[in-house]
CSV table of C-alpha atoms in Angstrom, one decimal:
chain,number,residue,atom,x,y,z
A,1257,MET,CA,-35.1,-1.6,-4.5
A,1258,ASN,CA,-35.5,-4.7,-5.9
A,1259,GLU,CA,-32.2,-6.4,-7.5
A,1260,LEU,CA,-32.5,-7.3,-10.9
A,1261,ALA,CA,-35.3,-7.0,-14.0
A,1262,ILE,CA,-34.8,-9.1,-17.0
A,1263,VAL,CA,-37.4,-8.3,-19.9
A,1264,ASN,CA,-38.5,-10.2,-23.0
A,1265,SER,CA,-39.1,-8.5,-25.6
A,1266,LYS,CA,-38.5,-10.9,-28.3
A,1267,ALA,CA,-40.9,-13.5,-29.2
A,1268,PRO,CA,-39.6,-17.9,-27.8
A,1269,PHE,CA,-37.8,-20.0,-30.5
A,1270,GLY,CA,-36.8,-17.4,-33.3
A,1271,SER,CA,-34.1,-16.4,-31.9
A,1272,SER,CA,-32.0,-16.8,-28.7
A,1273,SER,CA,-33.0,-14.6,-26.6
A,1274,GLY,CA,-35.8,-15.9,-24.4
A,1275,LYS,CA,-33.5,-18.9,-23.5
A,1276,GLU,CA,-30.5,-17.1,-22.4
A,1277,ALA,CA,-32.9,-14.5,-20.9
A,1278,LEU,CA,-34.0,-17.6,-18.9
A,1279,ASP,CA,-30.2,-18.5,-17.9
A,1280,ILE,CA,-29.2,-16.0,-16.3
A,1281,ALA,CA,-32.5,-15.4,-14.5
A,1282,LEU,CA,-31.6,-19.3,-13.4
A,1283,ILE,CA,-28.3,-18.5,-12.5
A,1284,PHE,CA,-28.9,-15.1,-9.9
A,1285,ALA,CA,-32.0,-17.1,-8.7
A,1286,SER,CA,-29.5,-19.8,-7.8
A,1287,TYR,CA,-27.5,-17.6,-5.8
A,1288,GLU,CA,-30.2,-15.6,-4.0
A,1289,GLN,CA,-30.5,-13.0,-6.3
A,1290,GLY,CA,-33.7,-11.2,-6.3
A,1291,VAL,CA,-35.2,-11.9,-10.1
A,1292,SER,CA,-38.4,-9.8,-11.6
A,1293,LEU,CA,-39.2,-10.9,-15.4
A,1294,PHE,CA,-41.2,-8.5,-17.5
A,1295,PHE,CA,-42.6,-9.4,-20.5
A,1296,GLN,CA,-43.6,-7.2,-23.6
A,1297,GLY,CA,-44.0,-6.7,-27.1
A,1298,ASP,CA,-43.7,-10.1,-28.7
A,1299,GLY,CA,-41.9,-11.5,-25.3
A,1300,VAL,CA,-45.8,-11.4,-24.2
A,1301,PHE,CA,-45.8,-14.8,-26.5
A,1302,GLN,CA,-43.2,-16.4,-24.2
A,1303,LEU,CA,-46.2,-16.8,-22.0
A,1304,LYS,CA,-48.9,-18.1,-24.6
A,1305,ALA,CA,-50.1,-21.7,-23.3
A,1306,GLU,CA,-50.1,-24.7,-25.4
A,1307,GLN,CA,-47.1,-24.5,-27.7
A,1308,ASP,CA,-44.6,-27.6,-28.3
A,1309,ALA,CA,-41.3,-26.6,-29.4
A,1310,SER,CA,-41.0,-30.3,-30.6
A,1311,LEU,CA,-42.4,-30.2,-33.7
A,1312,ILE,CA,-39.6,-27.7,-35.3
A,1313,SER,CA,-37.0,-29.9,-33.5
A,1314,ILE,CA,-36.0,-27.1,-30.6
A,1315,LYS,CA,-35.6,-28.0,-27.3
A,1316,ASP,CA,-39.1,-26.5,-25.1
A,1317,TYR,CA,-37.1,-23.9,-22.9
A,1318,LEU,CA,-41.0,-22.7,-22.0
A,1319,LYS,CA,-41.2,-25.7,-19.5
A,1320,THR,CA,-38.5,-24.6,-17.4
A,1321,PHE,CA,-41.2,-22.2,-16.6
A,1322,ALA,CA,-42.6,-23.9,-14.2
A,1323,ALA,CA,-40.3,-25.0,-11.9
A,1324,PHE,CA,-39.9,-21.7,-11.1
A,1325,ASP,CA,-41.2,-21.5,-7.9
A,1326,PHE,CA,-38.4,-23.5,-6.8
A,1327,TYR,CA,-35.8,-20.9,-7.8
A,1328,ASP,CA,-37.7,-18.6,-5.8
A,1329,ILE,CA,-38.7,-16.4,-9.2
A,1330,GLU,CA,-41.8,-15.1,-8.3
A,1331,HIS,CA,-42.1,-11.8,-9.7
A,1332,ILE,CA,-43.3,-12.0,-12.5
A,1333,TYR,CA,-45.2,-9.4,-14.7
A,1334,VAL,CA,-46.5,-9.0,-18.1
A,1335,CYS,CA,-47.9,-5.7,-20.6
A,1336,ASP,CA,-52.0,-5.8,-20.6
A,1337,THR,CA,-51.5,-3.5,-24.0
A,1338,SER,CA,-49.0,-6.2,-25.9
A,1339,LEU,CA,-51.7,-8.6,-24.7
A,1340,SER,CA,-54.6,-6.6,-26.0
A,1341,GLN,CA,-51.9,-5.8,-29.5
A,1342,ARG,CA,-51.7,-9.3,-30.0
A,1343,SER,CA,-55.3,-9.8,-29.6
A,1344,MET,CA,-54.4,-12.8,-26.8
A,1345,SER,CA,-55.7,-13.5,-23.9
A,1346,ASN,CA,-54.4,-14.5,-19.9
A,1347,ASP,CA,-54.4,-18.0,-20.8
A,1348,PHE,CA,-50.5,-18.5,-19.8
A,1349,HIS,CA,-48.5,-21.9,-19.3
A,1350,ILE,CA,-47.7,-21.0,-16.0
A,1351,ASP,CA,-49.6,-19.4,-12.8
A,1352,GLY,CA,-49.0,-16.0,-10.7
A,1353,VAL,CA,-48.2,-14.2,-13.7
A,1354,GLU,CA,-49.4,-10.2,-12.5
A,1355,VAL,CA,-51.6,-8.5,-15.8
A,1356,LEU,CA,-50.6,-4.7,-15.5
A,1357,GLY,CA,-51.1,-1.7,-17.7
A,1358,SER,CA,-48.6,-0.4,-19.1
A,1359,GLU,CA,-48.2,2.9,-16.7
A,1360,THR,CA,-47.6,0.6,-14.0
A,1361,PHE,CA,-45.4,-2.0,-15.7
A,1362,ALA,CA,-43.3,0.8,-16.8
A,1363,ALA,CA,-43.2,2.4,-13.0
A,1364,LYS,CA,-43.1,-1.0,-11.6
A,1365,LEU,CA,-39.4,-2.0,-14.1
A,1366,ASN,CA,-37.9,1.4,-12.5
A,1367,GLU,CA,-38.1,-0.1,-8.9
A,1368,HIS,CA,-35.4,-2.7,-10.0
A,1369,LYS,CA,-31.6,-1.3,-9.4
A,1370,THR,CA,-30.1,-3.4,-12.6
A,1371,ILE,CA,-32.2,-3.8,-16.4
A,1372,LEU,CA,-31.3,-6.6,-18.8
A,1373,ARG,CA,-33.3,-6.8,-21.8
A,1374,PHE,CA,-33.5,-9.4,-23.8
B,1254,MET,CA,-16.1,-41.9,-25.5
B,1255,ALA,CA,-18.4,-45.0,-25.7
B,1256,ILE,CA,-20.3,-47.4,-22.9
B,1257,ILE,CA,-20.9,-50.6,-24.4
B,1258,PHE,CA,-24.2,-52.2,-23.2
B,1259,ASN,CA,-26.2,-55.0,-24.2
B,1260,ASN,CA,-23.9,-55.0,-27.6
B,1261,GLN,CA,-24.5,-51.3,-28.2
B,1262,GLU,CA,-22.3,-48.1,-27.7
B,1263,ILE,CA,-23.7,-45.6,-26.1
B,1264,GLU,CA,-21.7,-42.4,-26.7
B,1265,THR,CA,-21.1,-40.1,-23.7
B,1266,ASP,CA,-18.8,-37.1,-23.6
B,1267,LYS,CA,-15.4,-36.4,-21.9
B,1268,GLN,CA,-16.6,-37.1,-18.4
B,1269,GLY,CA,-18.5,-39.9,-19.2
B,1270,TYR,CA,-22.2,-38.1,-19.3
B,1271,LEU,CA,-25.0,-39.8,-21.8
B,1272,LEU,CA,-24.8,-37.5,-25.2
B,1273,ASP,CA,-28.8,-39.1,-25.2
B,1274,HIS,CA,-30.4,-38.9,-22.3
B,1275,THR,CA,-33.3,-41.0,-24.5
B,1276,LEU,CA,-31.2,-43.8,-24.1
B,1277,TRP,CA,-30.9,-44.0,-20.4
B,1278,GLN,CA,-32.0,-47.4,-18.2
B,1279,PRO,CA,-31.2,-48.3,-14.9
B,1280,GLU,CA,-28.5,-50.8,-15.6
B,1281,LEU,CA,-26.4,-47.9,-16.8
B,1282,ALA,CA,-26.8,-45.7,-13.6
B,1283,VAL,CA,-25.0,-48.9,-12.1
B,1284,ILE,CA,-22.4,-49.0,-14.7
B,1285,MET,CA,-21.3,-45.4,-14.7
B,1286,ALA,CA,-21.9,-45.6,-11.1
B,1287,LYS,CA,-18.6,-48.6,-11.3
B,1288,ALA,CA,-16.1,-46.5,-13.3
B,1289,ASP,CA,-16.3,-43.6,-10.7
B,1290,ASP,CA,-16.2,-46.0,-8.1
B,1291,PHE,CA,-19.0,-45.3,-6.3
B,1292,ALA,CA,-21.8,-47.6,-5.1
B,1293,LEU,CA,-25.0,-46.3,-5.3
B,1294,THR,CA,-27.9,-47.0,-2.2
B,1295,PRO,CA,-31.8,-47.0,-2.6
B,1296,ALA,CA,-30.6,-43.4,-0.4
B,1297,HIS,CA,-28.5,-42.2,-4.0
B,1298,TRP,CA,-31.8,-44.1,-6.0
B,1299,GLU,CA,-34.0,-42.0,-4.4
B,1300,VAL,CA,-31.9,-39.0,-5.8
B,1301,ILE,CA,-31.2,-40.1,-9.1
B,1302,ASN,CA,-34.6,-40.6,-10.0
B,1303,PHE,CA,-36.1,-37.3,-8.5
B,1304,VAL,CA,-33.8,-35.1,-10.5
B,1305,ARG,CA,-34.9,-37.3,-13.5
B,1306,GLU,CA,-38.0,-36.9,-13.1
B,1307,PHE,CA,-37.3,-33.2,-12.5
B,1308,TYR,CA,-35.3,-33.3,-15.9
B,1309,LEU,CA,-38.5,-34.6,-18.0
B,1310,THR,CA,-40.9,-32.4,-16.0
B,1311,TYR,CA,-39.2,-28.9,-16.6
B,1312,ASN,CA,-36.3,-29.6,-19.3
B,1313,THR,CA,-33.8,-28.9,-17.1
B,1314,SER,CA,-31.4,-30.3,-14.9
B,1315,PRO,CA,-32.2,-28.6,-11.1
B,1316,ALA,CA,-29.3,-26.5,-9.6
B,1317,ILE,CA,-28.6,-27.3,-5.6
B,1318,ARG,CA,-30.9,-24.6,-4.6
B,1319,ALA,CA,-33.4,-25.8,-6.2
B,1320,LEU,CA,-33.4,-29.3,-6.0
B,1321,THR,CA,-33.3,-28.8,-2.5
B,1322,LYS,CA,-36.4,-27.0,-2.7
B,1323,ALA,CA,-38.2,-29.4,-5.2
B,1324,MET,CA,-36.8,-32.4,-3.2
B,1325,LYS,CA,-38.0,-31.4,0.2
B,1326,ALA,CA,-41.8,-31.1,-1.0
B,1327,GLU,CA,-41.4,-34.6,-2.1
B,1328,PHE,CA,-39.4,-36.0,0.8
B,1329,GLY,CA,-39.6,-33.4,3.5
B,1330,GLU,CA,-37.1,-31.7,5.4
B,1331,GLU,CA,-34.5,-34.2,6.4
B,1332,LYS,CA,-34.0,-35.7,3.5
B,1333,SER,CA,-33.4,-32.7,1.1
B,1334,SER,CA,-31.6,-30.3,2.9
B,1335,SER,CA,-28.0,-29.6,0.9
B,1336,ARG,CA,-25.9,-31.1,3.7
B,1337,TYR,CA,-28.0,-34.4,3.2
B,1338,LEU,CA,-27.4,-34.6,-0.4
B,1339,TYR,CA,-23.7,-33.6,-0.2
B,1340,ARG,CA,-23.3,-36.5,1.9
B,1341,LEU,CA,-24.8,-38.5,-0.4
B,1342,PHE,CA,-23.0,-37.1,-3.5
B,1343,PRO,CA,-19.5,-35.1,-2.5
B,1344,GLU,CA,-18.5,-34.2,-5.3
B,1345,GLY,CA,-21.7,-31.7,-5.9
B,1346,PRO,CA,-25.2,-34.0,-5.8
B,1347,ALA,CA,-26.4,-31.9,-9.4
B,1348,LYS,CA,-23.2,-32.8,-11.2
B,1349,GLN,CA,-23.5,-36.5,-9.6
B,1350,ALA,CA,-26.7,-37.2,-9.6
B,1351,THR,CA,-27.9,-35.7,-13.7
B,1352,LYS,CA,-24.3,-37.8,-14.6
B,1353,TYR,CA,-26.1,-41.0,-13.4
B,1354,ALA,CA,-29.6,-40.2,-14.4
B,1355,GLY,CA,-28.3,-39.8,-17.7
B,1356,LEU,CA,-28.7,-36.4,-18.3
B,1357,PRO,CA,-26.5,-33.5,-19.5
B,1358,LYS,CA,-24.1,-32.2,-17.3
B,1359,PRO,CA,-26.4,-29.2,-15.7
B,1360,ALA,CA,-24.5,-25.5,-17.1
B,1361,ARG,CA,-24.9,-24.6,-13.7
B,1362,CYS,CA,-22.3,-26.1,-12.0
B,1363,ILE,CA,-23.6,-26.0,-8.4
């Protein structure tokens, strides 16, 4: 049984949800709790490559995703239905993202003891 | 709060962390450390520069565990254990090294 799943379903920068989800993920990971990240709905926009938040004078928290490895955050899942609904390719700004069909995605999420939604 | 440097006022918070990390230069680290009665050796500088580089790359100050893991890749096992880092920075490597690197205080304090 995996520990914690964090579900990201909002686009970056329009609200603070993504940044808050990231902070929680890093805190749990710093205390060696297993963390998995799930991206679905508009949350998949957080994985889109070539975004630059500095253009709107916002701190670009997406840059921190590239440090997941140092926090041992290795399970990152994205829902392929959400991607295709938004005509998004698998061109993500980090490596190691697993694209899953919606059923597999849901099953994977259910393997976790705790689910936090953002 | 502010540090006076080269006839410039560099703003800091109450604990002496720079408010604007882009104003940092190595001389400021020396001034900040002096104010804390803290001597910076080349080993300290190695960590300070590393933490600064980490922040500029990933937009976050590394918590201790991430710091040790990232440093291991660069400097090897011996110079990256938390024991080694705490010997250099007894009050907490993440906390102290980020300060002298001119970065914001890490929200996640260990």
